[in-house]
């Protein structure tokens, strides 16, 4: 379609960092392209090392090492006395091993019989349909068209090959970097079965010499098995030789790859007997795969659109127009839609676990940080844009992970801390790991952090706030939020002077200079801790009021605790304070800005409502400086947007979207001394590749155009002057609203407001350029501004 946004690369991928991602929420692939031999590197979102029993075994190990409520009391006393070495030594017993790894699954190899005159005409990715298209000129009047997509309706990776001007021969092979225990190649296709490791260590954990451990035969009650099945429908003559499937004289072939795993059965609570049926059903559904896939993805992606500048549709050469171009408005348009496409590809309900550090795509047996869920920023950033960018259903897998953490985290809370409710820490995996990690030697700056679950609950509230789905609030969000609040109520400690403190407390992953002149991370009541708890408590009260649960005993405890939480503070030099005391920072330009959760996403600090704190937040951002890595850029852009600083936000976006010019396969130091950028396939890099940068940029770009917090919809709140024209459609806003708007010459030109309420009349508060209007919107109606628009743009 002429309106589709299409990215183009003229050559096959020379490395994984040039390959094109496709995905359906469970199956993902990196498409390399090429003529004689083309690789499709395939992942299944349920192929993780580990077992369902892992979290319970880990808890038993730390309890056996002496961790528990009695030792926690000793830790707290040591921190109060500023005996940092003793506090750290005691806390080492609270650290479990590590969360498990997200692993590569299989590789599909496709070879075309082609002579030396064959010419590769390039690859394209349609960001509206998720189809990768390739054209190959065989040089003798024959042209091959290959299309690749990951179909959610078919639950399969699909590759369609058609030949114009004659016939062609091709062959297929299927391999795996995991331990292959079964292989069958027949005229119908190829099936490979693999064993999945029951333990896998992150590559930064140098003490683990054997990072992947497979189960001994006949041990345990869990079978770590996964299978991939390739089926082919073709009109040629099929032959099987060894493990290679081939066809001669074909004009068409539809190749489908489906999967079934024991871990997938665990995630969906399905019986193992259904695995074979799942594979067979995927093959059957693939017959109409392209049409149903196109409808499925267009329905999801088509509801929301953002165009910065005059150009949205058409084919763009990635190297020339995006990575090497000078039109940053066009780059913003591309990065917004790319982020939406990647989230829709990696996170769909009914598919598998949520998007991880690499979304759905990983080729490493020992990926950086296990390609897991890092809860102190990265997992949350993956989903910042889900609601406003019209991908609410993509949020659902994250809620399923929270469901699991509430179960495993309840045991950790009770046995490790003597507290009610549930807790999660710095890392988790698809099994719901809820303990601290670190193996007894992890630096407390990242390993000791009890607020992972608290931050995750903000996503439950956001989903309700954007959708106004009271059923979701009652049945899912409120019980999870209430359980997390119970933990926080028990975690808070009276300081003897009326304040409630979190202790131990860290500001992820930063350190301060103590009064003794040493670099330390352990303290109490860091700004981030208190901000997250304050947000959870206030939202619990709001939820309870809406559900008629205001007299719930937990709500009574919350109302008593809220006024005893410490308010945000400002340092002597005017910056938003990070720790409970005005400590000097060990790293003044640290990549994490944890105290800034108060600005974004929590909206506790606002230039209009809390101007002094907002000024302190801006000064903190100034002192931290620009750049570093993808996710840090994205957070800084969103923060500048909330503070109304369009100029700096654009400068940061220009930095974040420049080509990465380093070695993509080498991990950079985490200190931010080596900056990231965009890879040739537009994936964001730390380095290494982390997809949170892509997702975060998508959310941050939208914040420059539309914001909705504090009961107000703000239009063009931080629009860069270099983006004078543009439009947005179907942007979701808190309160259940959605808006369409266009701007010309930097001024609002049109606006439509829709309400999501089923009955009655509600009032939308709209603000633009310092002016405010209130619109009464009846259920089922939309309002196109007339005189009210003139009032906003005067």
mmCIF file of C-alpha atoms in Angstrom, residues 433-560:
data_model
loop_
_atom_site.group_PDB
_atom_site.id
_atom_site.type_symbol
_atom_site.label_atom_id
_atom_site.label_comp_id
_atom_site.label_asym_id
_atom_site.label_seq_id
_atom_site.Cartn_x
_atom_site.Cartn_y
_atom_site.Cartn_z
ATOM 1 C CA UNK A 433 12.759 -15.391 40.062
ATOM 2 C CA UNK A 434 12.065 -13.033 42.963
ATOM 3 C CA UNK A 435 15.268 -13.145 45.050
ATOM 4 C CA UNK A 436 18.194 -10.747 44.945
ATOM 5 C CA UNK A 437 20.892 -12.033 42.588
ATOM 6 C CA UNK A 438 24.674 -11.826 42.850
ATOM 7 C CA UNK A 439 25.866 -15.233 44.161
ATOM 8 C CA UNK A 440 27.042 -13.712 47.409
ATOM 9 C CA UNK A 441 29.512 -11.338 45.773
ATOM 10 C CA UNK A 442 27.327 -9.021 43.699
ATOM 11 C CA UNK A 443 27.776 -5.312 44.304
ATOM 12 C CA UNK A 444 24.868 -4.080 46.434
ATOM 13 C CA UNK A 445 24.475 -1.075 44.117
ATOM 14 C CA UNK A 446 22.604 -3.350 41.718
ATOM 15 C CA UNK A 447 22.024 -6.609 43.599
ATOM 16 C CA UNK A 448 20.267 -5.212 46.675
ATOM 17 C CA UNK A 449 17.084 -3.470 45.563
ATOM 18 C CA UNK A 450 13.657 -4.433 46.866
ATOM 19 C CA UNK A 451 11.524 -2.176 44.662
ATOM 20 C CA UNK A 452 11.298 -4.237 41.455
ATOM 21 C CA UNK A 453 7.735 -5.330 42.101
ATOM 22 C CA UNK A 454 6.715 -1.877 43.272
ATOM 23 C CA UNK A 455 7.758 -0.334 39.957
ATOM 24 C CA UNK A 456 6.038 -3.084 37.983
ATOM 25 C CA UNK A 457 2.712 -2.355 39.672
ATOM 26 C CA UNK A 458 2.713 1.109 38.099
ATOM 27 C CA UNK A 459 2.034 -0.655 34.782
ATOM 28 C CA UNK A 460 -1.090 -2.258 36.215
ATOM 29 C CA UNK A 461 -2.393 1.158 37.193
ATOM 30 C CA UNK A 462 -1.389 2.695 33.863
ATOM 31 C CA UNK A 463 -3.345 0.048 31.973
ATOM 32 C CA UNK A 464 -6.438 0.907 33.965
ATOM 33 C CA UNK A 465 -5.801 4.645 33.748
ATOM 34 C CA UNK A 466 -5.603 4.566 29.958
ATOM 35 C CA UNK A 467 -8.387 2.040 29.362
ATOM 36 C CA UNK A 468 -10.713 2.754 32.317
ATOM 37 C CA UNK A 469 -11.312 -1.013 32.432
ATOM 38 C CA UNK A 470 -12.859 -1.419 35.870
ATOM 39 C CA UNK A 471 -13.049 -5.189 35.453
ATOM 40 C CA UNK A 472 -9.280 -5.344 34.995
ATOM 41 C CA UNK A 473 -8.806 -3.085 38.017
ATOM 42 C CA UNK A 474 -11.014 -5.240 40.225
ATOM 43 C CA UNK A 475 -9.942 -8.689 39.132
ATOM 44 C CA UNK A 476 -6.240 -8.262 38.408
ATOM 45 C CA UNK A 477 -4.661 -4.922 39.227
ATOM 46 C CA UNK A 478 -6.118 -4.321 42.683
ATOM 47 C CA UNK A 479 -5.159 -7.720 44.170
ATOM 48 C CA UNK A 480 -1.597 -7.411 42.828
ATOM 49 C CA UNK A 481 -1.229 -3.794 43.924
ATOM 50 C CA UNK A 482 -2.682 -4.563 47.344
ATOM 51 C CA UNK A 483 -0.252 -7.452 47.858
ATOM 52 C CA UNK A 484 2.702 -5.299 46.868
ATOM 53 C CA UNK A 485 1.500 -2.550 49.209
ATOM 54 C CA UNK A 486 1.384 -5.055 52.074
ATOM 55 C CA UNK A 487 5.065 -5.772 51.523
ATOM 56 C CA UNK A 488 5.893 -2.054 51.451
ATOM 57 C CA UNK A 489 3.960 -1.410 54.664
ATOM 58 C CA UNK A 490 5.959 -4.114 56.433
ATOM 59 C CA UNK A 491 9.232 -3.089 54.781
ATOM 60 C CA UNK A 492 8.988 0.486 56.050
ATOM 61 C CA UNK A 493 10.682 1.049 59.415
ATOM 62 C CA UNK A 494 9.943 3.804 61.937
ATOM 63 C CA UNK A 495 13.059 5.944 62.414
ATOM 64 C CA UNK A 496 12.069 6.898 65.945
ATOM 65 C CA UNK A 497 11.177 10.445 64.973
ATOM 66 C CA UNK A 498 7.946 9.769 63.085
ATOM 67 C CA UNK A 499 9.363 9.043 59.621
ATOM 68 C CA UNK A 500 9.069 5.709 57.824
ATOM 69 C CA UNK A 501 12.201 4.498 56.072
ATOM 70 C CA UNK A 502 13.162 1.779 53.606
ATOM 71 C CA UNK A 503 16.316 0.112 54.853
ATOM 72 C CA UNK A 504 18.504 -1.179 53.316
ATOM 73 C CA UNK A 505 18.050 1.055 50.320
ATOM 74 C CA UNK A 506 20.045 1.681 47.159
ATOM 75 C CA UNK A 507 19.684 4.004 44.187
ATOM 76 C CA UNK A 508 20.224 1.621 41.269
ATOM 77 C CA UNK A 509 23.191 1.267 40.188
ATOM 78 C CA UNK A 510 24.831 4.368 41.624
ATOM 79 C CA UNK A 511 27.121 5.082 44.554
ATOM 80 C CA UNK A 512 27.870 8.019 46.843
ATOM 81 C CA UNK A 513 30.898 9.154 48.795
ATOM 82 C CA UNK A 514 30.404 8.433 52.468
ATOM 83 C CA UNK A 515 31.503 10.572 55.403
ATOM 84 C CA UNK A 516 34.506 8.256 55.622
ATOM 85 C CA UNK A 517 35.438 9.067 52.018
ATOM 86 C CA UNK A 518 34.539 5.633 50.626
ATOM 87 C CA UNK A 519 32.273 4.814 47.687
ATOM 88 C CA UNK A 520 29.085 3.273 49.050
ATOM 89 C CA UNK A 521 25.654 2.254 47.834
ATOM 90 C CA UNK A 522 23.804 1.122 50.966
ATOM 91 C CA UNK A 523 21.709 3.713 52.716
ATOM 92 C CA UNK A 524 18.065 4.212 53.603
ATOM 93 C CA UNK A 525 15.057 5.914 51.983
ATOM 94 C CA UNK A 526 16.574 6.790 48.640
ATOM 95 C CA UNK A 527 14.425 9.143 46.597
ATOM 96 C CA UNK A 528 13.496 6.391 44.154
ATOM 97 C CA UNK A 529 12.320 4.019 46.901
ATOM 98 C CA UNK A 530 10.032 6.571 48.469
ATOM 99 C CA UNK A 531 8.712 7.842 45.124
ATOM 100 C CA UNK A 532 7.727 4.365 44.003
ATOM 101 C CA UNK A 533 6.086 3.504 47.311
ATOM 102 C CA UNK A 534 4.258 6.835 47.391
ATOM 103 C CA UNK A 535 2.922 6.202 43.890
ATOM 104 C CA UNK A 536 1.795 2.693 44.785
ATOM 105 C CA UNK A 537 0.089 3.848 47.968
ATOM 106 C CA UNK A 538 -1.812 6.717 46.354
ATOM 107 C CA UNK A 539 -2.911 4.533 43.460
ATOM 108 C CA UNK A 540 -4.053 1.821 45.851
ATOM 109 C CA UNK A 541 -6.262 4.362 47.585
ATOM 110 C CA UNK A 542 -7.627 5.568 44.251
ATOM 111 C CA UNK A 543 -8.311 2.006 43.125
ATOM 112 C CA UNK A 544 -9.978 1.079 46.387
ATOM 113 C CA UNK A 545 -12.211 4.141 46.229
ATOM 114 C CA UNK A 546 -13.333 3.272 42.702
ATOM 115 C CA UNK A 547 -14.025 -0.328 43.699
ATOM 116 C CA UNK A 548 -15.858 0.473 46.936
ATOM 117 C CA UNK A 549 -12.970 -0.915 49.010
ATOM 118 C CA UNK A 550 -11.941 2.274 50.810
ATOM 119 C CA UNK A 551 -12.396 0.616 54.211
ATOM 120 C CA UNK A 552 -10.045 -2.225 53.377
ATOM 121 C CA UNK A 553 -7.593 -2.672 56.302
ATOM 122 C CA UNK A 554 -4.611 -2.168 54.000
ATOM 123 C CA UNK A 555 -6.047 1.192 52.919
ATOM 124 C CA UNK A 556 -6.286 2.276 56.517
ATOM 125 C CA UNK A 557 -2.613 1.384 56.992
ATOM 126 C CA UNK A 558 -1.698 3.282 53.815
ATOM 127 C CA UNK A 559 -3.499 6.421 54.948
ATOM 128 C CA UNK A 560 -1.507 6.312 58.163
#
